[in-house]
């Protein structure tokens, strides 16, 4: 069982959310360090379950259920969008996955018009037939807009979703596809980096959105900070003072019933795995200790600040914080794990408050090393945070460089990332 269950963990993979217009997660785009490595692991998982040689033409439902379960955990049950190259498509790798789990994305098929007309014609025919079968089997098909230069209109019309890269396309080209009379799909705006980009794309008829816009502060909209966020910020400052101890924390909790309720709910969640229910503030303080209580209260307060934000923002903050904490343990910074947790969590505080990070850090009484890391200054906290940020973005070259520098193991890092995602679901 252990050998099978680690197949998905052996792959360096990250997930990036794709949102609908309401900023709910529609699917996750999966970015792999190596497509070949992914294919090898998929075939190994299939062979493990079926005793077959991994020929996908006979795959059907033969995929190792533990591998599929691992993939579902990675996406939280949402559809996994995977970029297929021509080889993966023609070898029908999609058949190794349930149709309700997988979205096949085609970005480029490597066809060059005019070089070998006969061979190109055969490839086009094979691709079209494969896509027709893929569609009839119920798989979601996403096609990159630039691929329209390579494929026939009959193939383009089969796309359920057309992806458009906002960063690389000019303003006029971004919005030319939605008016194409031959196309009737929905449109995905990629590389949406700001709230303004999101609003423009939404107004212009895009249905789905991918990018870091949801995790960045909206500094354009001029509006006053809601009173509840001001109150929560005051609490955040109080609980992070270096001189605050049990009695002061207990007083803070007694003044805010919702904080007390949320802390007790967190402590009694599956993430802690306690046998007996914790029913009082004092019991929670004694059980967790001052450092851990400070960490958990900070998380609770931050989540309260995010009630007007996409739920994915707090989910991402929790995963990032846990990933930082777990990496700290792997690097043998065990005594500072809670501090690394705070670094990961507070790295997104500007998005919760829609204020510049510098302004927020002036108010928060965090230790100087944590502040420096959040300001981008090099230190041990920043090293781990940079590794986590690069991992989230799928910047695999810099990830591997940092993994080597910190004397970590790639598979261990992948496992810690997947465990952070799973841990976040327990809260």
XYZ file of C-alpha atoms in Angstrom:
427
model
C 0.000 0.000 0.000
C 2.761 2.457 0.883
C 4.478 1.932 -2.457
C 1.295 2.587 -4.417
C 0.170 5.544 -2.329
C 3.433 7.419 -2.877
C 3.230 7.347 -6.680
C 1.559 10.757 -6.795
C 3.957 12.025 -4.113
C 6.958 11.094 -6.240
C 6.029 13.775 -8.781
C 6.911 17.429 -8.321
C 3.520 19.002 -8.938
C 1.717 22.129 -7.841
C -1.848 23.288 -8.295
C -3.155 26.694 -9.334
C -6.836 27.588 -8.903
C -9.124 28.491 -11.788
C -12.055 30.640 -10.641
C -15.515 31.313 -11.986
C -17.077 34.790 -12.023
C -18.124 34.458 -8.376
C -14.475 33.686 -7.479
C -15.324 30.126 -6.523
C -12.796 27.470 -7.536
C -13.934 25.753 -10.729
C -10.858 23.541 -11.204
C -7.142 23.330 -10.482
C -4.491 23.616 -13.169
C -1.742 21.100 -12.388
C 1.840 22.041 -13.222
C 4.357 19.199 -13.342
C 8.106 19.519 -13.257
C 8.346 16.945 -16.040
C 5.635 15.679 -18.374
C 7.679 12.542 -19.003
C 7.962 11.897 -15.276
C 4.196 12.334 -14.977
C 3.552 9.895 -17.834
C 5.907 7.324 -16.300
C 4.183 7.535 -12.903
C 0.735 7.292 -14.500
C 1.719 4.170 -16.419
C 3.308 2.711 -13.290
C 0.078 3.311 -11.376
C -1.939 1.671 -14.143
C 0.411 -1.305 -14.363
C 0.366 -1.675 -10.579
C -3.403 -2.075 -10.646
C -3.876 -4.093 -13.809
C -0.701 -6.086 -14.278
C -0.704 -4.555 -17.769
C 2.193 -2.922 -19.552
C 0.494 0.472 -19.315
C -1.067 0.507 -22.779
C -3.705 3.219 -22.360
C -5.830 1.941 -25.214
C -7.066 -0.782 -22.873
C -6.960 1.288 -19.688
C -10.603 2.079 -19.050
C -11.146 1.820 -15.301
C -7.889 0.017 -14.610
C -6.009 2.884 -13.002
C -4.689 2.268 -9.493
C -7.430 3.603 -7.224
C -4.845 4.884 -4.734
C -3.263 7.037 -7.437
C -6.660 8.462 -8.407
C -7.484 9.036 -4.743
C -4.204 10.918 -4.383
C -5.055 13.067 -7.377
C -8.525 13.814 -6.003
C -6.946 14.842 -2.700
C -4.569 17.152 -4.546
C -7.498 18.924 -6.222
C -9.918 18.679 -3.311
C -12.361 16.825 -5.536
C -12.272 19.554 -8.193
C -11.410 18.768 -11.792
C -7.690 18.513 -12.590
C -6.638 20.454 -15.682
C -3.551 18.862 -17.254
C -1.672 20.190 -20.254
C -1.339 17.397 -22.846
C 1.268 17.464 -25.584
C 0.716 15.658 -28.876
C 2.375 12.457 -27.662
C 0.197 12.280 -24.546
C -2.948 12.939 -26.571
C -2.286 10.410 -29.338
C -1.306 7.786 -26.745
C -4.677 8.452 -25.116
C -3.234 8.996 -21.674
C -6.529 10.605 -20.683
C -8.223 7.200 -20.711
C -6.312 6.311 -17.552
C -8.368 8.882 -15.634
C -12.095 9.130 -14.874
C -13.722 11.681 -17.174
C -15.203 13.588 -14.218
C -11.723 14.166 -12.762
C -9.732 15.255 -15.802
C -9.759 18.276 -18.062
C -7.437 17.895 -21.068
C -5.728 21.081 -22.143
C -4.100 21.443 -25.560
C -1.642 24.321 -25.835
C 0.512 23.281 -28.777
C 0.569 20.248 -31.024
C 3.969 20.801 -32.659
C 2.636 20.905 -36.221
C 4.468 22.955 -38.845
C 2.478 23.832 -41.913
C 4.091 23.015 -45.255
C 7.137 21.001 -44.149
C 5.725 17.520 -44.705
C 2.184 17.856 -46.000
C 1.415 14.130 -46.091
C 2.653 13.405 -42.590
C 1.044 16.548 -41.225
C -2.290 15.591 -42.746
C -2.126 12.157 -41.095
C -1.274 13.689 -37.726
C -4.129 16.173 -38.019
C -6.560 13.383 -38.814
C -5.313 11.300 -35.868
C -5.566 14.265 -33.510
C -9.087 15.095 -34.649
C -10.248 11.489 -34.223
C -8.672 11.265 -30.770
C -10.295 14.516 -29.674
C -13.676 13.336 -30.984
C -13.368 10.178 -28.872
C -12.185 12.216 -25.896
C -15.224 14.459 -26.151
C -17.667 11.595 -26.603
C -16.250 9.977 -23.459
C -17.156 13.059 -21.431
C -13.747 14.669 -20.888
C -13.518 18.450 -20.642
C -11.446 19.980 -23.467
C -9.545 23.240 -23.007
C -7.744 24.697 -25.994
C -5.210 27.516 -25.996
C -6.221 30.376 -28.287
C -2.820 30.362 -30.002
C -3.410 26.762 -31.049
C -5.982 28.013 -33.549
C -3.033 28.857 -35.811
C -2.178 25.141 -35.951
C -5.505 23.336 -36.074
C -8.525 23.254 -38.359
C -11.723 25.043 -37.356
C -13.492 21.676 -36.979
C -11.121 20.833 -34.131
C -11.297 24.300 -32.604
C -15.091 24.091 -32.451
C -14.857 21.039 -30.171
C -13.266 23.052 -27.349
C -15.357 23.474 -24.201
C -13.094 26.267 -22.971
C -10.649 28.525 -24.812
C -7.690 29.788 -22.769
C -6.278 33.254 -23.456
C -3.035 34.487 -21.869
C -3.544 38.078 -20.724
C 0.164 38.650 -20.175
C 1.368 37.708 -23.648
C -1.548 38.925 -25.782
C -2.223 42.509 -26.776
C -5.334 44.244 -25.472
C -7.285 43.964 -28.725
C -6.394 40.294 -29.267
C -7.527 39.375 -25.743
C -11.124 40.145 -26.598
C -11.299 39.138 -30.265
C -12.134 35.474 -29.606
C -15.413 36.024 -27.776
C -16.904 37.478 -30.950
C -15.821 34.638 -33.249
C -18.997 33.219 -34.859
C -17.388 29.772 -35.263
C -16.640 29.353 -31.571
C -19.205 28.702 -28.877
C -17.091 27.742 -25.866
C -16.527 29.483 -22.587
C -13.397 31.581 -22.176
C -10.594 31.318 -19.623
C -8.447 34.376 -18.901
C -4.962 33.324 -17.830
C -2.273 35.430 -16.117
C -4.884 37.640 -14.457
C -2.645 39.415 -11.966
C -4.751 42.277 -10.582
C -8.303 42.988 -9.460
C -8.559 45.403 -12.386
C -7.625 42.652 -14.857
C -10.312 40.446 -13.330
C -12.996 43.119 -13.636
C -12.065 43.915 -17.248
C -12.033 40.251 -18.292
C -15.321 39.585 -16.516
C -16.978 42.585 -18.165
C -15.714 41.463 -21.581
C -17.393 38.069 -21.354
C -14.764 35.769 -19.851
C -16.146 32.962 -17.706
C -13.053 31.622 -15.906
C -9.959 33.286 -14.463
C -6.491 32.111 -13.448
C -3.687 34.140 -11.908
C -2.489 35.719 -8.685
C -5.183 38.421 -8.624
C -7.011 36.730 -5.734
C -3.922 36.708 -3.491
C -2.855 40.317 -4.087
C -4.188 43.445 -2.382
C -6.653 45.561 -4.315
C -4.908 48.920 -3.958
C -6.863 50.650 -6.727
C -10.345 50.708 -5.216
C -10.664 53.617 -2.807
C -12.725 52.576 0.190
C -12.567 52.738 3.954
C -11.473 49.707 5.951
C -14.525 47.980 7.506
C -14.796 48.411 11.269
C -14.652 44.659 11.892
C -11.255 44.508 10.161
C -10.005 47.395 12.294
C -11.073 45.513 15.434
C -9.474 42.282 14.226
C -6.269 44.137 13.372
C -6.224 45.492 16.930
C -6.512 41.945 18.292
C -3.821 40.724 15.894
C -1.469 43.393 17.234
C -2.255 42.493 20.848
C -1.695 38.748 20.553
C 1.609 39.209 18.707
C 3.214 41.483 21.281
C 6.336 39.749 22.660
C 5.260 40.550 26.227
C 1.805 38.961 25.957
C 1.326 35.895 28.186
C -1.444 33.484 29.137
C -3.418 35.900 31.290
C -3.481 38.616 28.636
C -4.453 36.144 25.903
C -7.223 34.767 28.107
C -8.569 38.299 28.642
C -8.572 38.927 24.883
C -10.500 35.721 24.286
C -13.041 36.476 27.000
C -13.760 39.830 25.348
C -14.583 38.153 22.032
C -16.976 35.191 22.129
C -16.491 34.382 18.437
C -12.713 34.114 18.894
C -13.197 31.748 21.820
C -15.621 29.605 19.830
C -13.308 29.448 16.808
C -10.246 28.620 18.909
C -12.056 25.754 20.643
C -13.369 24.538 17.287
C -9.825 24.555 15.869
C -8.377 22.761 18.881
C -11.085 20.087 18.691
C -10.695 19.602 14.929
C -9.199 16.495 13.347
C -5.949 18.397 12.708
C -5.091 18.086 16.418
C -6.331 14.531 16.864
C -7.244 14.927 20.536
C -9.100 12.121 22.293
C -10.945 14.361 24.757
C -12.890 17.517 23.948
C -11.345 20.816 25.077
C -14.116 22.943 26.598
C -12.424 25.944 28.214
C -10.034 28.724 27.227
C -7.654 27.870 30.072
C -7.583 24.212 29.028
C -6.758 25.219 25.441
C -3.993 27.567 26.595
C -2.395 24.950 28.826
C -2.726 22.239 26.192
C -1.258 24.244 23.314
C 1.165 26.533 25.069
C 1.677 30.244 24.564
C 3.504 30.020 21.221
C 0.975 27.687 19.591
C -2.016 29.648 20.890
C -0.546 32.819 19.403
C -0.135 31.039 16.074
C -3.659 29.667 16.012
C -5.283 32.885 17.153
C -3.419 34.764 14.419
C -4.801 32.317 11.873
C -8.330 32.660 13.261
C -8.146 36.457 13.192
C -6.753 36.463 9.662
C -9.526 34.164 8.462
C -12.035 36.567 10.006
C -10.519 39.368 7.947
C -11.122 37.318 4.821
C -14.900 36.903 4.969
C -15.229 39.329 2.042
C -12.553 37.485 0.045
C -12.555 34.272 -2.015
C -12.404 31.245 0.290
C -9.360 30.137 -1.694
C -7.391 33.003 -0.127
C -7.633 31.659 3.431
C -7.175 28.113 2.121
C -3.974 29.181 0.356
C -2.734 31.017 3.458
C -3.263 27.910 5.599
C -1.508 25.635 3.101
C 1.384 28.055 2.682
C 1.792 28.436 6.446
C 1.795 24.673 7.027
C 4.167 24.080 4.108
C 6.618 26.623 5.569
C 6.331 25.034 9.006
C 6.912 21.509 7.669
C 9.925 22.603 5.623
C 11.365 24.232 8.741
C 11.206 20.874 10.516
C 12.851 19.154 7.542
C 15.717 21.678 7.659
C 16.032 21.105 11.438
C 14.578 24.419 12.594
C 12.226 22.529 14.910
C 12.313 25.160 17.658
C 11.162 27.853 15.233
C 8.403 25.981 13.432
C 5.658 28.289 14.714
C 7.608 31.319 13.492
C 7.885 29.792 10.021
C 4.144 29.134 10.145
C 3.548 32.827 10.869
C 5.843 33.862 8.008
C 3.822 31.793 5.552
C 0.518 33.029 6.912
C 1.419 36.723 7.144
C 2.903 36.689 3.640
C -0.701 37.083 2.427
C -1.973 39.563 5.024
C -1.856 42.428 2.504
C -4.445 40.619 0.357
C -6.762 40.253 3.365
C -6.566 43.949 4.237
C -6.050 45.459 0.759
C -3.179 47.511 2.105
C 0.540 47.618 1.243
C 2.636 45.130 3.203
C 4.942 47.891 4.501
C 2.042 49.728 6.148
C 0.773 46.583 7.843
C 4.208 45.577 9.125
C 4.632 49.004 10.731
C 1.623 48.195 12.916
C 2.262 44.521 13.695
C 4.703 43.812 16.554
C 6.305 40.809 14.858
C 9.888 39.807 15.585
C 12.399 41.613 13.374
C 13.525 38.517 11.427
C 9.935 37.716 10.440
C 9.348 41.310 9.335
C 12.546 41.252 7.292
C 11.474 38.057 5.539
C 8.072 39.559 4.704
C 9.849 42.614 3.301
C 11.888 40.404 0.983
C 15.162 40.657 2.867
C 17.348 37.520 2.833
C 17.386 35.353 5.955
C 16.456 31.790 6.932
C 12.732 32.620 6.945
C 12.912 34.254 3.531
C 14.755 31.253 2.069
C 11.917 28.920 3.010
C 9.239 31.397 1.923
C 10.938 31.835 -1.475
C 11.017 28.061 -1.919
C 7.294 27.864 -1.136
C 6.413 30.759 -3.465
C 8.424 29.263 -6.330
C 6.818 25.874 -5.692
C 3.326 27.387 -5.850
C 4.160 29.040 -9.178
C 5.736 25.920 -10.652
C 9.123 27.615 -11.068
C 10.844 24.260 -11.054
C 14.376 25.364 -11.916
C 14.589 27.714 -8.942
C 12.763 25.178 -6.753
C 15.405 22.551 -7.491
C 18.207 25.049 -6.862
C 16.748 25.981 -3.483
C 16.086 22.346 -2.581
C 19.773 21.596 -3.187
C 20.879 24.672 -1.283
C 18.775 23.760 1.757
C 19.891 20.119 1.530
C 16.362 18.830 1.058
C 15.038 15.975 -1.051
C 12.690 16.705 -3.975
C 10.330 13.856 -3.135
C 10.228 14.919 0.511
C 9.300 18.476 -0.520
C 6.556 17.159 -2.803
C 5.192 15.017 0.021
C 5.199 17.954 2.455
C 3.269 20.080 -0.053
C 0.596 17.413 -0.534
C 0.397 16.871 3.224
C -0.089 20.616 3.759
C -3.036 20.569 1.347
C -4.560 17.586 3.124
C -3.911 19.060 6.571
C -5.696 22.263 5.605
C -8.884 20.300 4.954
C -8.979 19.095 8.563
C -9.451 22.568 10.029
